[in-house]
Every structure is written in C-alpha cells, then in structure tokens.
Amino acid sequence: MSKYFANIYDTVNTLWTGMRITWRHMMNIKRDNVTLQYPEERWPRPERNIGFEHEDYNVIRSRLHVDIDDCIGCLKCERACPVDCIKIDTIKAPTRGEDIPDVKHTGETSNGTKKAMVVSRFTIDMSECCYCNLCTYPCPEECIFMVGGPNSSKHPIDYEFSEFDRTDLIYQFAKKLSPEQKDGLQNPKPEAEA
Amino acid sequence: MGVVKGDQMILNIGPQHPSTHGVLRLEVMTDGEIVSEIRPHLGYLHRCFEKHSENVTYEQVIPFTDRCDYLAAMNSNFGYVVAMEELMEIKVPERVDYIRIIMGELNRIASHLLALGVYGLDIGAFTPFLYMLRDRERILDMFEYTCGARLLYNYMWVGGVSHDLPKDFEKICIGFLDYFEPQIEEYNNLLTYNKIFVERTADVGVIPADVAVSYGVTGPNLRGSGVKWDVRKDEPYSIYDRFEFDVPVGDGHFGTLGDCFDRYWVRMLEIKESVKILRQALKDIPGGDVHQMLPKKIRPPKGSVYRRTESPRGDLGYYIMSDGTPTPYRVKMRSPAFTALSVLDEVSRGWMISDVIAILGSLDIVLGEIDR
Ligand code: SF4
Ligand code: SF4
C-alpha cells in the first residue's frame, strides 16, 4: 500500500521536475529560441579560408559550378567522382592555346595554361551528386568548385536550387556547339590547313 | 495451470514506422497482446555498398561508408581509414590522430543524443527529443565549420583528413562542452529519472550477458548487460590508449541488469566519457600538417586486413582485401546494428507489443548500416 502511494509521489515529483525545466525554457523564449523563420531568415553559411596550401580552399558543400573558360578538359574531376555524375566530352583543338572565336573557345586559362582541348560537353547531374567534394580537389585549374562560402567572390551562394523537373538539375557548363561546329573541329577542312 | 492459447495474429510494424529508425519491417506474431515471435525483414535500404566498393577506387569508398551509418558518419570513416592505414602501413601525423578522435567523439555524442532523444520519443516523451536535437545541432554546426558538410562528411582520408581544423575550433569546442555538460543533468531530470519513463523501461527486455555475447551484440547494448568490452580500451586503435576514460557498464540501476533502462543509461554515461576524452584531446592537440602523409596514389600491396573500431553502435569492423590494383578486391563491413537487431526476436518474446517498441528503440539500430 505504501509502495502504491510512494509510486504516485515519485511520478508527480519527477513530472514536476520536468515541467519546471520546460517552463523555465518557455519563459526564456527570447534567449533559448533556436529556430529561425526559414524563408525570411537564414543561418549564415560558415566562412573559412584555411587548409590545403591554397589560401582559399573550398569547404562548402553546395551546388557545383564550373568556370568553363578555365577548364582544360583534363577529365580529372570526372575520374574522381564516385557516382559518375560529371560527363565531359572533349575535342582536340586544332592549335594548342589559340582562341577559336566561332565556338567561343578561349585558348588560355586565367592561370595562363594553354588549352589543348575544346570542351564540347560538360554536364553535372546535381540530382545524382552526393556532395562528397572529391571532384574539386584534383582540378589543376581550380575551376570546379562549390558555390558560396569561401567561393562567394567567384559565384554567389545558391541555397535551394530546386526545380520542377528533374532534368533541369542537369547543369550544362560547356558552350553549346552545333553539330556542324563539332564536325568542323573534329575533321578540320583541308583548305584551312593549306 | 495450463497455458491458455488465444488466437494467433500477425501484426506488421513498418516499413514506414516512426520508431524503426530507417525502413524496417517487423512481422510480429502475437498471442493476444503477447509477442510470441518477431521476424525482422530487412533490405529496404540495401544499396550494394560492398559490391559497389569493388568498382570504385579506395578513396571513393569513403563517401559510401558515410552512408552506411549516417548518424555517425565520422566513425564510419574512421574505421575504414584506420583499416586502410594498417594495410598500407601508413603512420599518420599526431595532429591527424587527435583531430580524428575529436571528430569521432563529437559524432559519438551527436549519435547518442539522437538515440536517447528518439528513444524518449518512442516511449512518448516529446520534449527531451527537442532539447537533445538542439544540442546535436551545435555539434553539426561544428562539423559544417570544419568540413562543409553536416551529415555525410567524407572528412577522414587515408593518411590524413581533408581539412585542418578551423583556426578557433578549439575555442568553439571548449565553449560547446562548457555549455553542454550542465545540459546532461537537465536531460536526466527531464527524462531519465522520470518515473513514467523508468516504469516503461526498467525490467523490460532483459538481455542477459551470455545471450548478448552469443549473439555478438556489441557496444552500449553489450555494456548495458554488464560486460565491460570496449574496443577503444581493450584493443586500442589510433591513439585511444593515451586518454583516460572509463567504460561505463549497466548496473541494473532501476531494475534488472541488462534491461532497456541500462542500455539507455550506458549511453548517457558514455556521453560524459566522450566529453572527458574531448577535453583531454583539445588540451594536448599538437600542431602539424594534416596532409603530410596523404599518399599520392592509393595502391595498397596485395593482402588483406581486418580492423574493428568502436562506433557509437558497437564494433564496426572492416575487412579489406587488396589485389594490388587501385580498386579494392573486397570490402566487408561488420555492422554492429545488424547483430543488435538479431537479438530482438529472442528478447521480445513474452513481452507486450508496446514493449517491443521500447526494446527496439533501446537497441539503437540504424537501418542504413544493417542493409548497407
Ligand atoms: S561532389 Fe562528389 S558526387 Fe558530386 S560531382 Fe563532385 S565528385 Fe561527383
Ligand atoms: S578537373 Fe578542372 S580542368 Fe580538369 S576537366 Fe575537370 S573542371 Fe576541367
């Protein structure tokens, strides 16, 4: 019998302790508030600039972006990707390091590397990407990166790149080449050589 | 007195059930309200981790290990890289060891917080869950600050870590620990000592030590049964032998040894031990370059290695077989949650349906790791 009442006493007592804690938090709602009204307010993305020799190494995980004018088509990022969501096609440029105005190809990257390849296709399927960041490390030109954070100067943050159609999540970075232009690059005309 | 047999009924719990921590279907044979048998059906989250690993290079396996135990991805990484380093005989710089231990212990706290919070939720206490998730969030913020990702990090690499710690990480982490330690008392007052919670968990679902050992149950579930076995202590990997910490075991705090409450309580005590390790590690962390030992090309010699580590769920073992090419010949993962699930049938026989939820929650399984 006394056990019965002791149980009830324990229950009420421990419940009361718990209620006191929740009450205290409710009274301190200004201080203890940890949520934000999301679409209007957002947490800041952490900024940092340390690590891996380069001063501005990328630590944000977000949408990938490629500065296609800097890309030399070395396929290193494609090989690093564990889920194969980067697809690159390249065509050998007629002369290394020379501009080809009619396909808007620049011969040199901003680092001064001479390009030997014309990138005819560069797609990243962001719906397949697992944001592992493995593709950004091997790039010799540092032209593939995740937007925002330490890279905000290169590309502003793109928080929720939501789309209505899944195919819209396949981002195209290469300049559009028409079939004739591709053909022209692959089989240079004899008179051009002459 | 004979046993009265009621009608047998089969009750399906899951696949989409809030207390199954993933996608698990339980086929529960009941006799009235009493459970007579449980058949877990798994495989809903099967993603071919082991087969897939044979087709990608060694460094590309790491993002997949993240996705096995997604609640403690750092520890999954940790086990893989430790095994790989043993295979390749790499000695990582001290700073890397310290960083790994800091990350591993932080993730252990985060994982246990979620386990305890969700356990409260299963039993019917909603508020502690919110408080624990609030604090877990701060740990995830620290991870985001360190490596950019919040849940699936790909942070530990073979021979190093992907990024050094941010400049003021030590300060932030100490600040967090100072804030966090008093919170543990708050959780205890809110949930652990609550009489209703104790009544739901104490004496329920007792796993005797010999049953736990024979099923291969490891981690907090084994320690809850009173067996003092912790890979960090008994088979130290990395530099765990340098730190001072206790291995908490269940002691039948409110009921029988090895009941649901003991498993819960061991996790709560383990959080405190992790805080202890973190403080020591943050105090003596040396400087250095974290990328010094990164191999140019990961191509281990022919051979195989098995290394187990202590993940928040128990012994996480990796068996890696190399044939000298850049892709592994075989990667096998020993999942602690799988063995924990296997004991469910034996333990829950004779208990009520509502107790099955309490038992399942106390085992703290993650289906991503069971199905792989
Ligand atoms: S982040 Fe990872 S998954 Fe995404 S494109 Fe880069 S390598 Fe592939
Ligand atoms: S690694 Fe960089 S330069 Fe090479 S193909 Fe990829 S984006 Fe272009």
XYZ file of C-alpha atoms and ligand atoms in Angstrom:
582
model
C 0.000 0.000 0.000
C 2.706 2.438 0.962
C 4.535 1.411 -2.236
C 1.486 2.462 -4.214
C 1.489 5.946 -2.756
C 5.263 6.177 -2.984
C 4.959 5.452 -6.696
C 2.388 8.156 -7.171
C 4.518 10.578 -5.209
C 7.563 9.722 -7.340
C 5.621 10.172 -10.536
C 4.221 13.540 -9.562
C 7.553 14.656 -8.230
C 9.588 13.734 -11.309
C 6.922 15.091 -13.611
C 7.012 18.331 -11.707
C 10.806 18.495 -12.101
C 10.433 18.023 -15.830
C 7.676 20.576 -16.099
C 9.805 23.104 -14.232
C 12.571 22.686 -16.793
C 10.256 23.117 -19.763
C 8.604 26.070 -18.062
C 11.951 27.721 -17.480
C 12.805 27.337 -21.150
C 9.437 28.702 -22.171
C 9.909 31.779 -20.010
C 13.320 32.366 -21.549
C 11.965 32.074 -25.038
C 13.976 35.037 -26.319
C 17.251 33.560 -25.137
C 16.581 29.898 -25.778
C 14.987 30.243 -29.164
C 16.977 28.128 -31.567
C 14.847 28.109 -34.684
C 14.507 30.660 -37.447
C 11.595 31.577 -39.648
C 13.235 29.874 -42.551
C 12.345 31.543 -45.841
C 12.626 35.010 -44.342
C 15.665 34.391 -42.179
C 18.598 32.121 -42.790
C 21.583 30.914 -40.885
C 24.781 32.370 -42.227
C 26.970 29.917 -44.078
C 30.287 29.424 -42.316
C 33.141 31.214 -43.977
C 36.636 29.990 -43.696
C 39.819 30.209 -45.615
C 42.288 27.633 -44.423
C 43.712 24.341 -45.445
C 45.391 22.515 -48.290
C 48.095 25.015 -49.189
C 45.788 27.216 -51.203
C 44.604 30.074 -49.104
C 41.026 29.831 -50.202
C 40.322 26.171 -50.233
C 36.752 25.244 -50.581
C 34.892 23.700 -47.687
C 31.327 24.464 -48.513
C 29.075 21.713 -49.813
C 26.633 23.213 -52.182
C 25.897 23.344 -55.877
C 28.856 22.753 -58.130
C 29.902 25.371 -60.586
C 32.491 25.251 -63.339
C 34.272 28.229 -64.807
C 34.281 26.731 -68.233
C 36.732 29.243 -69.672
C 39.335 27.938 -67.247
C 38.656 24.274 -67.837
C 41.338 22.490 -69.811
C 39.340 19.314 -70.232
C 41.739 17.089 -68.340
C 38.902 14.853 -67.076
C 40.415 14.608 -63.609
C 37.188 15.616 -61.946
C 35.225 13.109 -63.981
C 37.518 10.319 -62.858
C 37.373 11.371 -59.211
C 33.605 11.268 -58.983
C 32.347 8.118 -57.251
C 28.877 8.298 -58.749
C 29.870 9.338 -62.269
C 27.581 12.331 -62.436
C 30.086 14.521 -64.280
C 30.151 13.926 -68.005
C 32.719 15.600 -70.194
C 33.355 15.338 -73.921
C 36.354 16.963 -75.448
C 37.591 17.578 -78.960
C 41.232 18.141 -79.712
C 41.810 21.787 -80.536
C 43.453 22.460 -83.919
C 46.229 24.537 -82.389
C 47.147 24.440 -78.745
C 46.434 27.622 -76.875
C 44.698 29.523 -79.628
C 41.274 31.145 -79.492
C 38.565 29.776 -81.731
C 36.120 32.655 -81.961
C 33.269 30.901 -83.736
C 32.833 28.351 -80.912
C 33.711 30.982 -78.283
C 36.710 28.963 -77.161
C 39.477 30.794 -75.386
C 42.956 29.422 -75.814
C 44.340 30.209 -72.379
C 43.007 29.865 -68.872
C 43.224 32.675 -66.389
C 46.321 30.971 -64.975
C 47.945 31.095 -68.370
C 47.735 27.393 -69.122
C 47.394 26.719 -72.823
C 44.406 24.576 -73.585
C 44.781 21.576 -75.846
C 41.150 20.561 -75.763
C 37.844 22.133 -76.631
C 35.251 21.072 -74.113
C 32.190 20.269 -76.146
C 30.106 18.926 -73.301
C 30.318 19.421 -69.564
C 27.285 18.350 -67.607
C 26.882 17.731 -63.912
C 23.770 15.965 -62.782
C 23.210 17.583 -59.411
C 20.410 15.177 -58.597
C 22.968 12.365 -58.589
C 25.748 14.265 -56.871
C 26.436 13.140 -53.337
C 28.298 16.343 -52.386
C 31.405 14.458 -51.452
C 33.635 17.213 -52.774
C 36.074 14.709 -54.273
C 35.920 16.353 -57.697
C 37.122 19.756 -56.542
C 40.487 18.656 -55.154
C 42.224 17.240 -58.219
C 41.327 20.080 -60.597
C 44.589 21.685 -61.723
C 42.912 24.972 -62.640
C 40.587 25.122 -59.618
C 37.751 25.883 -61.939
C 35.279 23.381 -60.500
C 34.056 24.460 -57.093
C 31.048 24.549 -54.848
C 29.337 27.908 -54.834
C 29.097 30.260 -51.895
C 31.061 30.340 -48.666
C 34.737 30.949 -49.365
C 33.940 30.967 -53.089
C 31.350 33.720 -52.876
C 33.607 36.005 -54.872
C 33.551 33.518 -57.746
C 29.898 32.631 -57.551
C 27.209 33.735 -55.085
C 25.562 31.157 -52.874
C 22.682 29.304 -54.399
C 20.775 27.896 -51.459
C 17.903 25.867 -52.711
C 18.376 25.198 -56.373
C 15.056 23.453 -56.627
C 13.467 22.725 -59.961
C 10.136 21.395 -61.103
C 11.665 18.883 -63.464
C 14.468 16.541 -62.622
C 16.187 17.110 -65.947
C 16.587 20.776 -65.024
C 19.026 19.673 -62.357
C 21.472 18.581 -65.029
C 23.625 21.650 -65.336
C 25.334 22.379 -68.635
C 28.530 24.316 -68.403
C 30.079 23.908 -71.831
C 29.293 26.330 -74.625
C 26.657 24.995 -76.941
C 28.176 23.633 -80.121
C 26.098 22.910 -83.163
C 26.714 19.555 -84.899
C 28.403 21.368 -87.784
C 30.745 23.155 -85.449
C 31.618 19.878 -83.759
C 32.184 18.281 -87.098
C 34.378 21.146 -88.158
C 36.518 20.745 -85.072
C 36.812 17.008 -85.407
C 37.670 16.977 -89.097
C 39.417 20.244 -89.928
C 38.815 21.278 -93.512
C 41.742 20.663 -95.835
C 41.711 24.251 -97.173
C 42.087 25.565 -93.636
C 45.326 23.658 -93.389
C 46.554 24.701 -96.746
C -2.441 -24.401 -14.661
C -2.343 -24.831 -18.416
C -1.440 -22.127 -20.862
C -4.429 -20.518 -22.473
C -3.765 -20.099 -26.184
C -5.593 -17.250 -27.806
C -5.856 -16.559 -31.494
C -2.561 -16.097 -33.281
C -2.361 -12.808 -35.051
C 0.323 -11.401 -37.310
C 0.984 -7.744 -36.895
C 3.107 -5.763 -39.301
C 5.192 -2.954 -37.903
C 6.767 -0.858 -40.597
C 8.277 -0.464 -43.168
C 7.371 3.147 -42.566
C 7.071 3.374 -38.855
C 8.489 6.257 -36.854
C 10.219 4.047 -34.335
C 12.067 1.817 -36.775
C 14.894 4.286 -37.437
C 15.023 3.750 -41.132
C 12.999 1.346 -43.176
C 12.463 -1.887 -41.309
C 9.524 -4.211 -41.341
C 8.807 -6.333 -38.333
C 6.479 -9.271 -38.642
C 5.211 -9.737 -35.131
C 3.353 -12.915 -34.221
C 1.147 -12.154 -31.301
C -0.926 -14.214 -28.996
C -3.409 -11.699 -27.745
C -1.216 -8.841 -26.613
C 1.791 -11.052 -26.003
C 4.512 -11.342 -28.637
C 5.463 -14.882 -29.468
C 7.868 -14.293 -32.315
C 9.354 -11.442 -34.312
C 10.712 -11.760 -37.804
C 12.575 -8.691 -38.980
C 12.516 -8.164 -42.727
C 15.352 -6.022 -43.917
C 16.882 -4.952 -47.159
C 14.732 -1.918 -47.876
C 17.778 0.313 -47.687
C 20.162 -2.031 -49.423
C 22.479 -0.025 -51.652
C 25.126 -2.582 -52.511
C 27.846 -0.909 -50.505
C 30.131 -3.922 -50.549
C 29.723 -4.775 -54.207
C 29.876 -1.144 -55.206
C 33.145 -0.702 -53.372
C 34.749 -3.220 -55.694
C 34.129 -0.891 -58.606
C 35.433 2.386 -57.233
C 38.871 3.409 -56.069
C 39.903 3.306 -52.431
C 39.299 6.976 -51.790
C 35.925 6.838 -53.479
C 34.765 4.215 -50.987
C 34.834 6.774 -48.170
C 31.702 8.680 -49.235
C 29.895 5.341 -49.322
C 30.973 4.445 -45.794
C 29.366 7.730 -44.729
C 26.079 6.492 -45.991
C 26.142 3.245 -44.057
C 25.877 4.631 -40.574
C 24.621 8.063 -41.460
C 24.141 9.115 -37.852
C 27.790 8.582 -37.041
C 29.455 9.057 -40.391
C 32.724 10.221 -38.862
C 33.071 6.932 -37.044
C 32.314 5.005 -40.217
C 35.060 6.940 -41.986
C 37.324 6.377 -39.048
C 37.046 2.607 -39.168
C 37.733 2.473 -42.879
C 40.743 4.755 -42.852
C 42.259 3.025 -39.833
C 41.930 -0.310 -41.617
C 43.395 1.130 -44.808
C 46.325 2.639 -42.960
C 47.044 -0.686 -41.345
C 47.033 -2.301 -44.773
C 49.288 0.322 -46.297
C 51.417 0.762 -43.176
C 50.992 4.499 -43.037
C 51.779 6.302 -39.820
C 49.697 9.445 -39.755
C 50.887 12.664 -38.104
C 49.856 13.122 -34.487
C 47.649 16.050 -35.245
C 45.599 13.898 -37.580
C 45.121 11.299 -34.864
C 43.930 13.948 -32.470
C 41.598 15.540 -34.993
C 40.112 12.165 -35.795
C 39.484 11.398 -32.174
C 37.906 14.798 -31.589
C 35.618 14.302 -34.561
C 34.839 10.715 -33.643
C 33.899 11.582 -30.096
C 31.846 14.590 -31.126
C 29.980 12.366 -33.502
C 29.509 9.769 -30.793
C 27.856 12.437 -28.651
C 25.685 13.515 -31.565
C 24.669 9.958 -32.327
C 23.899 9.113 -28.714
C 21.903 12.314 -28.328
C 19.749 11.318 -31.244
C 19.440 7.749 -29.943
C 18.359 8.918 -26.496
C 16.075 11.616 -27.799
C 14.336 9.321 -30.240
C 14.083 6.693 -27.555
C 12.191 9.179 -25.431
C 10.026 9.919 -28.429
C 9.250 6.216 -28.889
C 8.232 5.938 -25.273
C 6.126 9.057 -25.505
C 8.253 11.911 -24.201
C 8.457 14.612 -26.812
C 10.283 17.465 -25.098
C 13.651 15.803 -24.385
C 13.895 14.958 -28.065
C 13.741 18.631 -28.979
C 16.338 19.595 -26.403
C 18.706 16.861 -27.475
C 18.340 17.734 -31.124
C 19.016 21.347 -30.289
C 22.377 20.403 -28.819
C 23.142 17.930 -31.560
C 22.633 20.793 -33.962
C 25.536 22.640 -32.396
C 27.792 19.667 -32.985
C 26.678 19.501 -36.606
C 27.440 23.209 -36.896
C 30.968 22.487 -35.773
C 31.277 19.785 -38.399
C 29.970 22.155 -41.011
C 32.522 24.687 -39.956
C 35.272 22.100 -40.250
C 34.470 20.280 -43.445
C 31.458 21.938 -45.014
C 29.066 19.046 -44.563
C 26.628 18.442 -41.783
C 25.783 14.781 -42.025
C 27.867 12.940 -44.609
C 31.338 14.277 -44.272
C 33.904 12.420 -46.347
C 36.259 14.103 -43.919
C 38.771 11.444 -42.979
C 41.031 10.380 -45.767
C 43.522 7.580 -45.962
C 46.633 9.150 -44.459
C 45.056 12.324 -43.193
C 41.947 14.427 -43.047
C 40.539 16.583 -45.802
C 40.862 19.892 -43.961
C 42.721 21.114 -40.962
C 40.643 22.375 -38.075
C 39.451 25.955 -38.431
C 41.544 28.493 -36.583
C 39.402 28.930 -33.493
C 37.933 25.442 -33.412
C 39.432 24.596 -30.028
C 37.756 27.637 -28.507
C 34.399 26.846 -30.074
C 34.580 23.226 -28.993
C 35.515 24.061 -25.395
C 32.695 26.602 -25.377
C 30.325 23.916 -26.522
C 31.498 21.445 -23.892
C 31.117 24.035 -21.151
C 27.602 24.663 -22.314
C 26.833 21.016 -22.857
C 27.924 19.420 -19.600
C 25.218 21.027 -17.433
C 22.685 20.037 -20.080
C 23.276 16.358 -19.305
C 21.871 16.925 -15.831
C 18.908 18.619 -17.429
C 18.216 15.615 -19.657
C 18.462 13.385 -16.632
C 15.946 15.434 -14.727
C 13.709 15.701 -17.710
C 13.728 12.123 -18.895
C 15.993 9.662 -17.111
C 14.598 9.955 -13.614
C 11.060 10.416 -14.777
C 9.044 7.740 -13.079
C 6.887 7.029 -16.120
C 9.961 6.556 -18.274
C 11.580 4.328 -15.687
C 8.458 2.202 -15.414
C 8.367 1.771 -19.177
C 11.999 0.714 -19.466
C 13.229 -0.842 -16.230
C 12.973 -4.647 -16.134
C 11.786 -4.644 -19.739
C 13.605 -6.569 -22.454
C 16.405 -8.007 -20.382
C 19.368 -9.262 -22.405
C 21.439 -11.497 -20.129
C 25.152 -11.205 -20.647
C 25.563 -14.705 -22.093
C 22.788 -14.141 -24.640
C 24.319 -10.825 -25.646
C 27.716 -12.429 -26.133
C 26.395 -15.405 -28.040
C 24.505 -13.152 -30.452
C 27.554 -10.974 -30.977
C 25.853 -7.881 -29.618
C 28.422 -5.161 -29.074
C 28.738 -1.585 -27.994
C 26.403 0.065 -25.499
C 23.958 -2.824 -25.818
C 26.576 -5.282 -24.601
C 27.822 -2.952 -21.912
C 24.261 -2.472 -20.776
C 24.284 -6.175 -19.968
C 27.246 -5.647 -17.700
C 30.057 -6.855 -19.964
C 32.966 -4.474 -19.907
C 34.068 -4.573 -23.523
C 35.055 -1.511 -25.441
C 37.363 -1.704 -28.436
C 38.754 1.702 -27.549
C 40.036 0.253 -24.282
C 40.614 -3.409 -24.978
C 42.097 -3.233 -28.440
C 43.089 0.404 -28.767
C 43.324 1.797 -32.261
C 44.589 5.208 -33.320
C 45.746 6.845 -30.082
C 42.902 5.923 -27.771
C 45.366 4.371 -25.340
C 46.571 7.846 -24.402
C 43.306 9.049 -22.977
C 41.814 8.420 -19.646
C 38.221 7.406 -19.623
C 36.014 4.799 -18.036
C 33.941 2.197 -19.777
C 30.507 2.552 -18.215
C 28.561 -0.658 -17.794
C 24.987 -1.255 -16.777
C 24.347 -1.991 -13.131
C 20.643 -2.605 -13.003
C 20.125 0.965 -11.901
C 16.362 0.761 -11.514
C 15.675 -2.864 -12.316
C 17.406 -5.927 -13.675
C 20.853 -5.881 -15.193
C 20.623 -5.659 -18.979
C 17.189 -4.130 -19.260
C 16.207 -1.295 -21.581
C 16.975 1.280 -18.949
C 20.524 0.033 -18.556
C 21.174 0.350 -22.262
C 19.791 3.861 -22.171
C 21.782 4.711 -19.082
C 25.058 3.400 -20.523
C 24.639 5.742 -23.478
C 24.042 8.660 -21.161
C 27.193 7.825 -19.214
C 29.150 7.357 -22.407
C 28.347 10.895 -23.429
C 30.034 12.055 -20.252
C 33.083 9.911 -21.011
C 33.252 11.346 -24.516
C 33.256 14.823 -23.051
C 36.174 13.743 -20.889
C 38.123 12.441 -23.896
C 37.347 15.596 -25.844
C 38.700 17.828 -23.114
C 41.948 15.858 -22.956
C 42.327 15.796 -26.714
C 41.655 19.519 -27.080
C 44.215 20.222 -24.404
C 47.147 18.359 -25.931
C 46.440 18.628 -29.628
C 49.793 19.279 -31.320
C 50.389 21.361 -34.404
C 51.425 19.980 -37.729
C 50.473 19.468 -41.305
C 47.471 17.237 -41.783
C 48.279 16.474 -45.402
C 51.851 15.383 -44.923
C 51.169 11.663 -45.185
C 48.488 11.666 -47.865
C 49.657 9.097 -50.401
C 49.841 10.323 -53.976
C 48.142 7.230 -55.220
C 46.357 4.766 -53.010
C 47.532 1.378 -54.186
C 47.961 -0.956 -51.239
C 50.088 -4.085 -51.549
C 48.467 -7.460 -52.019
C 46.940 -8.663 -48.806
C 44.034 -8.208 -46.504
C 43.271 -6.579 -43.206
C 40.535 -6.719 -40.637
C 40.257 -3.869 -38.192
C 37.494 -3.158 -35.785
C 36.716 0.137 -34.199
C 34.204 1.319 -31.671
C 31.406 3.162 -33.392
C 28.545 4.535 -31.269
C 26.670 1.329 -32.040
C 29.441 -1.125 -31.275
C 32.236 -2.998 -33.005
C 32.437 -1.708 -36.522
C 34.782 -3.925 -38.462
C 36.186 -3.513 -41.943
C 37.686 -6.370 -43.856
C 39.551 -5.052 -46.859
C 41.213 -7.275 -49.401
C 43.579 -5.814 -51.918
C 44.916 -7.353 -55.090
C 47.378 -4.585 -55.776
C 45.148 -2.542 -58.085
C 43.673 0.887 -57.286
C 40.273 -0.664 -56.599
C 39.607 -2.957 -53.651
C 39.097 -6.637 -54.332
C 36.637 -6.946 -51.477
C 35.331 -4.683 -48.741
C 33.313 -6.260 -45.991
C 31.748 -4.310 -43.220
C 30.817 -5.880 -39.927
C 27.810 -3.969 -38.811
C 27.120 -3.686 -35.082
C 23.489 -2.748 -35.606
C 22.854 -5.967 -37.514
C 23.767 -8.155 -34.567
C 21.777 -5.892 -32.269
C 18.724 -6.442 -34.438
C 19.249 -10.193 -34.465
C 18.786 -10.401 -30.733
C 15.414 -8.627 -30.910
C 13.431 -11.805 -31.526
C 14.789 -13.649 -28.526
C 14.499 -10.678 -26.202
C 10.987 -9.596 -27.074
C 9.304 -12.981 -26.742
C 6.765 -12.823 -23.987
C 6.548 -9.066 -23.867
C 3.670 -6.847 -24.921
C 3.539 -5.166 -28.293
C 4.164 -1.752 -26.781
C 7.270 -3.120 -25.082
C 8.629 -4.242 -28.418
C 8.854 -0.597 -29.383
C 10.718 0.120 -26.170
C 13.123 -2.765 -26.786
C 13.711 -1.871 -30.416
C 14.398 1.740 -29.514
C 16.824 0.769 -26.779
C 18.904 -1.258 -29.245
C 19.551 1.924 -31.247
C 19.784 0.378 -34.670
C 20.419 2.294 -37.854
C 18.993 0.622 -40.876
C 21.433 2.218 -43.255
C 24.124 0.182 -41.611
C 22.163 -3.033 -41.339
C 21.228 -3.129 -45.009
C 24.327 -1.326 -46.298
S 30.765 16.357 -55.278
Fe 31.238 14.178 -55.432
S 29.411 13.273 -56.322
Fe 29.275 15.477 -56.679
S 30.130 15.769 -58.713
Fe 31.791 16.073 -57.254
S 32.759 14.072 -57.062
Fe 30.786 13.739 -58.024
S 39.469 18.845 -63.369
Fe 39.096 21.033 -63.747
S 40.221 21.453 -65.645
Fe 40.045 19.212 -65.490
S 38.174 18.750 -66.654
Fe 37.558 18.999 -64.510
S 36.966 21.133 -64.335
Fe 38.131 20.944 -66.217
